[in-house]
Coordinates of N, CA, C and O in Angstrom, one line a residue:
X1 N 12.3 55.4 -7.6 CA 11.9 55.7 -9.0 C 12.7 54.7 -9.9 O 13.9 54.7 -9.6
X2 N 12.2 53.8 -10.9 CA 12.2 53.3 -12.1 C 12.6 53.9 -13.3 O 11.9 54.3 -14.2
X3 N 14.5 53.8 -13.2 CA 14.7 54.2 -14.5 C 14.7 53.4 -15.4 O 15.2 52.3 -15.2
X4 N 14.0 53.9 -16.8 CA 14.8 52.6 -17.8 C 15.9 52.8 -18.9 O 16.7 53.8 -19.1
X5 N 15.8 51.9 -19.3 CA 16.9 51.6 -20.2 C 16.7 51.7 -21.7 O 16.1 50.8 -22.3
X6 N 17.3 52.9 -22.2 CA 17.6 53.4 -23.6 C 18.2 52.8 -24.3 O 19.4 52.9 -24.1
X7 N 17.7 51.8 -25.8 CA 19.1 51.1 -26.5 C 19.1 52.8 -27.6 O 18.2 53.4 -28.0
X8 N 20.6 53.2 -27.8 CA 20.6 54.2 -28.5 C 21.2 53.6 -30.2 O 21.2 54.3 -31.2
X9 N 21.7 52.0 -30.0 CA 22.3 51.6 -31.2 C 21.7 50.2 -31.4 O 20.9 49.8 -30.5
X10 N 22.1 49.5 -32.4 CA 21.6 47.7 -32.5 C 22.8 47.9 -33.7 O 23.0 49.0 -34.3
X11 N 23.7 46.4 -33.8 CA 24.4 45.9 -34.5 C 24.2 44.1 -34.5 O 24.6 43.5 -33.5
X12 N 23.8 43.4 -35.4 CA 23.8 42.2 -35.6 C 25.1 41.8 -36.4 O 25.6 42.7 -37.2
X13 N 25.8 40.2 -36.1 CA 26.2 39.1 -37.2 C 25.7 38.2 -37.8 O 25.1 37.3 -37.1
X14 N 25.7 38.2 -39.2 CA 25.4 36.8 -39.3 C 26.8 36.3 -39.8 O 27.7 36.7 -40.5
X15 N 26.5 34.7 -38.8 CA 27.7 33.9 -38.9 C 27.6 33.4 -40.3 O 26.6 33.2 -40.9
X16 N 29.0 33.3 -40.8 CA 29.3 32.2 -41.7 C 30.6 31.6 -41.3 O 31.7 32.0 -41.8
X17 N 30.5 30.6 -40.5 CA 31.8 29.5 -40.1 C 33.0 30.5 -39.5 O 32.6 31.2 -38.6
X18 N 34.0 30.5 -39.7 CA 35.1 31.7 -39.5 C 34.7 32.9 -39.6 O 35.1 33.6 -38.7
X19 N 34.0 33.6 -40.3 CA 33.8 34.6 -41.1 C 32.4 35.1 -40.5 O 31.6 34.2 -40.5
X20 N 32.1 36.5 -40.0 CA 31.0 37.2 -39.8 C 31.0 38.4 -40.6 O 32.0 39.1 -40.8
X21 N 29.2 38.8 -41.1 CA 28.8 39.4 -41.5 C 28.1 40.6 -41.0 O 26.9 40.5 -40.7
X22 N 28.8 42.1 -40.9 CA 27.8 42.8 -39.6 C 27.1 43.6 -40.3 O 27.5 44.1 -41.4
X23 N 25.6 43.7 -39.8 CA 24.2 43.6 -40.0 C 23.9 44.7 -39.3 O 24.4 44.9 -38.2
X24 N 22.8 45.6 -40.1 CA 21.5 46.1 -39.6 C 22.2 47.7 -38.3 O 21.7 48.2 -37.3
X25 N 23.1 47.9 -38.8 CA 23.8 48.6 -37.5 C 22.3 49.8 -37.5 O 21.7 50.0 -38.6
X26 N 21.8 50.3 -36.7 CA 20.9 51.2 -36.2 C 20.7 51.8 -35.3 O 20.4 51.3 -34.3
X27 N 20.7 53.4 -35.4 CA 20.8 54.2 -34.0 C 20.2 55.3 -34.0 O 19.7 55.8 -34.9
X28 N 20.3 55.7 -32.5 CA 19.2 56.9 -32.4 C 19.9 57.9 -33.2 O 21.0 57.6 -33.8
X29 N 19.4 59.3 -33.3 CA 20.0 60.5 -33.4 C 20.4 60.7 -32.0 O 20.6 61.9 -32.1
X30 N 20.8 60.4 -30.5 CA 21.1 60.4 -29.5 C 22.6 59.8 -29.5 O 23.5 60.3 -28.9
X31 N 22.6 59.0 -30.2 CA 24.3 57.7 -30.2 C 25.1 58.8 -30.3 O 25.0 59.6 -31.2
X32 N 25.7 58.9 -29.5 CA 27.6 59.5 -29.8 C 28.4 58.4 -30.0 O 28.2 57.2 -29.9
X33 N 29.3 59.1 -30.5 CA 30.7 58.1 -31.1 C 31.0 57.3 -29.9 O 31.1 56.1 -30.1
X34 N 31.1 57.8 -28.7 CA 31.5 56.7 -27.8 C 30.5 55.7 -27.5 O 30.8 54.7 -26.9
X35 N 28.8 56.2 -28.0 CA 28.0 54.6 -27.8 C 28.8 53.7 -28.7 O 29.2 52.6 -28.4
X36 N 29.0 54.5 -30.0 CA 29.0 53.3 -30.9 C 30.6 52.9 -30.9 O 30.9 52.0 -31.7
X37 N 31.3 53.3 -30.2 CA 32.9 52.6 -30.0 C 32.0 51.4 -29.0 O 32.0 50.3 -29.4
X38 N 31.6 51.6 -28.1 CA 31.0 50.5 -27.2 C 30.5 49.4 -27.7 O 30.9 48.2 -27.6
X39 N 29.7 49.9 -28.3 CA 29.0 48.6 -29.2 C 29.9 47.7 -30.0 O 30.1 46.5 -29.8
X40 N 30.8 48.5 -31.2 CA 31.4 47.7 -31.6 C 32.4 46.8 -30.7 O 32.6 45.6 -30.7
X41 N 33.0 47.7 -29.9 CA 33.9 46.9 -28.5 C 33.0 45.4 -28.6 O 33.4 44.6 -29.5
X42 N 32.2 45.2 -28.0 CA 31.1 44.1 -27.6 C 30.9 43.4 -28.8 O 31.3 42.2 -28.7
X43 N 30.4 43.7 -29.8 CA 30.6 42.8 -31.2 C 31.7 42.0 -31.4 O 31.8 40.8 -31.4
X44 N 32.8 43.1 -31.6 CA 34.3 42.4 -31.5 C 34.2 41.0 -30.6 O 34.3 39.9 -31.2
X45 N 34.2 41.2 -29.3 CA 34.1 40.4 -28.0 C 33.8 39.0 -28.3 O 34.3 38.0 -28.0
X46 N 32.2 39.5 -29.1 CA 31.3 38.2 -29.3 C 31.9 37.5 -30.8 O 31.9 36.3 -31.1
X47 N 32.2 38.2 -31.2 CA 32.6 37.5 -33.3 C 33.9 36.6 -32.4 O 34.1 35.4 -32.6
X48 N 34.9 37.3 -31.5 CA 36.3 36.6 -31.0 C 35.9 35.4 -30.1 O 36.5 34.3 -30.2
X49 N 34.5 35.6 -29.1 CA 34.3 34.6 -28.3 C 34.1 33.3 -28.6 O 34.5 32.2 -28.1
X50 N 32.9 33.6 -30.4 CA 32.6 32.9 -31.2 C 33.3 32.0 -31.9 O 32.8 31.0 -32.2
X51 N 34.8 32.4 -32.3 CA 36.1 31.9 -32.7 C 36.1 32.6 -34.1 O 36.3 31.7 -35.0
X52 N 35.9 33.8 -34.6 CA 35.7 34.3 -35.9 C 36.6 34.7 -36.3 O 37.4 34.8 -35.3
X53 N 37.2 35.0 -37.2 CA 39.2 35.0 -37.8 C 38.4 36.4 -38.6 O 39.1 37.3 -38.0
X54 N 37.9 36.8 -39.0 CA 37.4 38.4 -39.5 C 35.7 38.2 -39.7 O 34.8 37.4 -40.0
X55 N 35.7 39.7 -39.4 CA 34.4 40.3 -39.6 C 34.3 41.6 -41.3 O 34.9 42.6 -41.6
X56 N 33.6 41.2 -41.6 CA 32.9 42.2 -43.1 C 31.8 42.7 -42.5 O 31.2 42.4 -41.5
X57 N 31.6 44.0 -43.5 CA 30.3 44.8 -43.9 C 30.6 45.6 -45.1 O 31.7 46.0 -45.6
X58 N 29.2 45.6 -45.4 CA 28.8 46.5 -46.5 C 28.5 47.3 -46.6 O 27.7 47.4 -45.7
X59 N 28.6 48.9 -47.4 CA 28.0 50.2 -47.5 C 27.8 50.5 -48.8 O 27.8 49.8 -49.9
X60 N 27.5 51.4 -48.6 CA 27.1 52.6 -50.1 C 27.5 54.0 -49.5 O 27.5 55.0 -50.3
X61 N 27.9 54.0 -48.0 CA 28.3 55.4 -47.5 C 29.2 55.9 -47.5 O 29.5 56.0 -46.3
X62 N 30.2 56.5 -48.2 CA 31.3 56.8 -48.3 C 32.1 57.7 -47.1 O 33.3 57.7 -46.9
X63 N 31.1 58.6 -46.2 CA 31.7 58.8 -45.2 C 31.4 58.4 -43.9 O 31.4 59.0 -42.8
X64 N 31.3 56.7 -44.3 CA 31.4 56.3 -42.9 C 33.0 55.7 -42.8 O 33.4 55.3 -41.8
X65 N 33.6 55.8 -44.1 CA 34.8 54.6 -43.6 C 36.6 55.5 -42.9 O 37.7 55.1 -42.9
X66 N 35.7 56.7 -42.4 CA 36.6 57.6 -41.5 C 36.7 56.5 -40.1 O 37.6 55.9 -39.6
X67 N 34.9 56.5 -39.8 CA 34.9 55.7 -38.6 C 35.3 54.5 -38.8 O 36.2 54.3 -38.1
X68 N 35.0 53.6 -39.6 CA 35.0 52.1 -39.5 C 37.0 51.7 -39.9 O 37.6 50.6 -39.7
X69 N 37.6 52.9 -40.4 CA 38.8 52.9 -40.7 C 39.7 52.9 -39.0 O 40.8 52.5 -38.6
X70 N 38.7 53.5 -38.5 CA 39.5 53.7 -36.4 C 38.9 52.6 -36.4 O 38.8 52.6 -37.6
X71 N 38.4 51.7 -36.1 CA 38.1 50.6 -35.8 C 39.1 49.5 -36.4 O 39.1 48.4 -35.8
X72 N 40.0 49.6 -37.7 CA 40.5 48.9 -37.9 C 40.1 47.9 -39.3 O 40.5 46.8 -39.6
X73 N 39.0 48.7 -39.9 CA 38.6 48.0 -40.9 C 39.2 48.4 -42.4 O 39.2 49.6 -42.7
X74 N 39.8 47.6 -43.0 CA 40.0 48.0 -44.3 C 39.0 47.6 -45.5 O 38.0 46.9 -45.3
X75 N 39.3 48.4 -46.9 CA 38.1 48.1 -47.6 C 38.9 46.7 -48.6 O 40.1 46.7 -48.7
X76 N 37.8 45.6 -49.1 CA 38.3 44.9 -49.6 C 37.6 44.6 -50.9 O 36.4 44.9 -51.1
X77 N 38.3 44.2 -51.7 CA 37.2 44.3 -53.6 C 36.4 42.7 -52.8 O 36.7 41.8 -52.0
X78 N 35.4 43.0 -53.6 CA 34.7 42.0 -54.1 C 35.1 40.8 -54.1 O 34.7 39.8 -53.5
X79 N 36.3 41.0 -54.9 CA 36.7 39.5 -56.0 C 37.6 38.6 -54.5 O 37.7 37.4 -54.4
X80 N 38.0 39.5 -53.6 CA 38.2 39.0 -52.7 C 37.5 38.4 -51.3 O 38.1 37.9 -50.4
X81 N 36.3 38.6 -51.4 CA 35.5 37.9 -50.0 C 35.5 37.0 -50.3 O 35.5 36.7 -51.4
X82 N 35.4 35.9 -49.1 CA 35.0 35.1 -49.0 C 34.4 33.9 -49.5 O 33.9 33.3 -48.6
X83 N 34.1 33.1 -50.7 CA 32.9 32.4 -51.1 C 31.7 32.7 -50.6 O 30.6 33.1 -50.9
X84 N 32.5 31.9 -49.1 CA 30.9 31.9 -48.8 C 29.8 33.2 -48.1 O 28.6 33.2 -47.8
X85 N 30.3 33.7 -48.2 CA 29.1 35.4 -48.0 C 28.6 35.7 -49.2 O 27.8 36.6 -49.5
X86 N 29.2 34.7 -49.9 CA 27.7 35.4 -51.2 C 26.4 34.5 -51.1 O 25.3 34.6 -51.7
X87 N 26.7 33.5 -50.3 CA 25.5 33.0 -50.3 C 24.4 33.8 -49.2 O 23.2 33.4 -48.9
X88 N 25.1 35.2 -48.6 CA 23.9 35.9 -47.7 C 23.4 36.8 -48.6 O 23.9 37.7 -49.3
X89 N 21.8 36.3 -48.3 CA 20.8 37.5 -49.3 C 21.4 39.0 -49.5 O 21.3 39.7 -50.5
X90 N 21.9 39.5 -48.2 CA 22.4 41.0 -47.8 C 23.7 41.2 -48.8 O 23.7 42.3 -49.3
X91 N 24.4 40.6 -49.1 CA 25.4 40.6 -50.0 C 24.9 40.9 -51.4 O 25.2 42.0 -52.1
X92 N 23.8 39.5 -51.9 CA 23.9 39.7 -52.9 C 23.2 41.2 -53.3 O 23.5 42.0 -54.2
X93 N 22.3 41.2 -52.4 CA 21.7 42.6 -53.0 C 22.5 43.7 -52.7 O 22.2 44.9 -53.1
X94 N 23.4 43.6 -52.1 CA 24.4 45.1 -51.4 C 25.5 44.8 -53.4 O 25.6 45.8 -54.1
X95 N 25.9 43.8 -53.7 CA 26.4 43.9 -55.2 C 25.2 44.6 -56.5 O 25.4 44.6 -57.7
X96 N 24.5 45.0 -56.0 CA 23.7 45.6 -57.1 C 23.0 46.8 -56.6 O 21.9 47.1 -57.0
X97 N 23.8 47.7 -55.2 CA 23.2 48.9 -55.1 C 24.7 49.8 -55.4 O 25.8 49.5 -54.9
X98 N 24.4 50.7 -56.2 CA 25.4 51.6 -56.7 C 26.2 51.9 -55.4 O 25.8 51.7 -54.2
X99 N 27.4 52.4 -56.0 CA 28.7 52.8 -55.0 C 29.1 52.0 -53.9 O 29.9 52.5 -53.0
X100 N 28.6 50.7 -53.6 CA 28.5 49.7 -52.7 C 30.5 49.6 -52.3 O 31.4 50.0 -53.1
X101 N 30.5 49.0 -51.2 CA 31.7 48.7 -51.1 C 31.6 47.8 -49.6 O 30.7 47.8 -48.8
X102 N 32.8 46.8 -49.6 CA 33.1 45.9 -48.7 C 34.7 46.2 -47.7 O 35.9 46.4 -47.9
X103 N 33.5 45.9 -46.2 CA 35.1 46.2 -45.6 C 35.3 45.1 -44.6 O 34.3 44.5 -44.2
X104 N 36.4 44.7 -44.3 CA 36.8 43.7 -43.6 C 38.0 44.2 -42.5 O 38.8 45.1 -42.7
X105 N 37.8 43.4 -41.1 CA 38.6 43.6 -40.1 C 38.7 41.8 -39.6 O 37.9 41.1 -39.1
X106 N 40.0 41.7 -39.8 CA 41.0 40.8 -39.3 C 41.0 40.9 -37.8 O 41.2 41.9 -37.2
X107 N 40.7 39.3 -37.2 CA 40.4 39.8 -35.8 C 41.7 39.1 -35.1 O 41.9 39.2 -33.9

């Protein structure tokens, strides 16, 4: 018998030079916290393999940054990213959805 294979999460980067942008995270109602410690495990891996000195993301969710705070992410203002991530479309429009906020993890 032919089992397959369930993705229960997706997380993307987009690169900017040193600096990655994490994208699109998406998951089943099935993901437990330990899919998603996995996944990010693996992101980490690839942004470090990549040669990336920190990773950002964006929300509007206020109680996600219980999780993303165990991961090691702090929140960072605005006035402080990067230059160059405002040149990603996802940025600019994440600065013009209410309660937005930026977090960054020093890798």
């Amino acid at each position: 018998m032919i089992r397959g294979i369930f993705i229960k999460a997706t997380l993307g980067i987009e690169p900017y030079g040193k600096v990655g942008l994490l994208r699109s995270l998406v998951m089943t109602s099935t993901a437990t916290e330990k899919d998603l410690f996995i996944l990010f495990e693996q992101i980490l891996m690839l942004a470090r393999d990549r040669g990336m000195e920190a990773l950002y993301l964006a929300s509007n969710k206020r109680n996600s940054l219980a999780f993303f705070s165990l991961l090691g992410f702090k929140e960072e203002e605005t006035a402080h990213l990067p230059e160059v991530l405002f040149m990603s479309e996802h940025v600019k429009h994440i600065l013009t959805v209410d309660n937005s906020f930026f977090l960054k993890l020093s890798m």
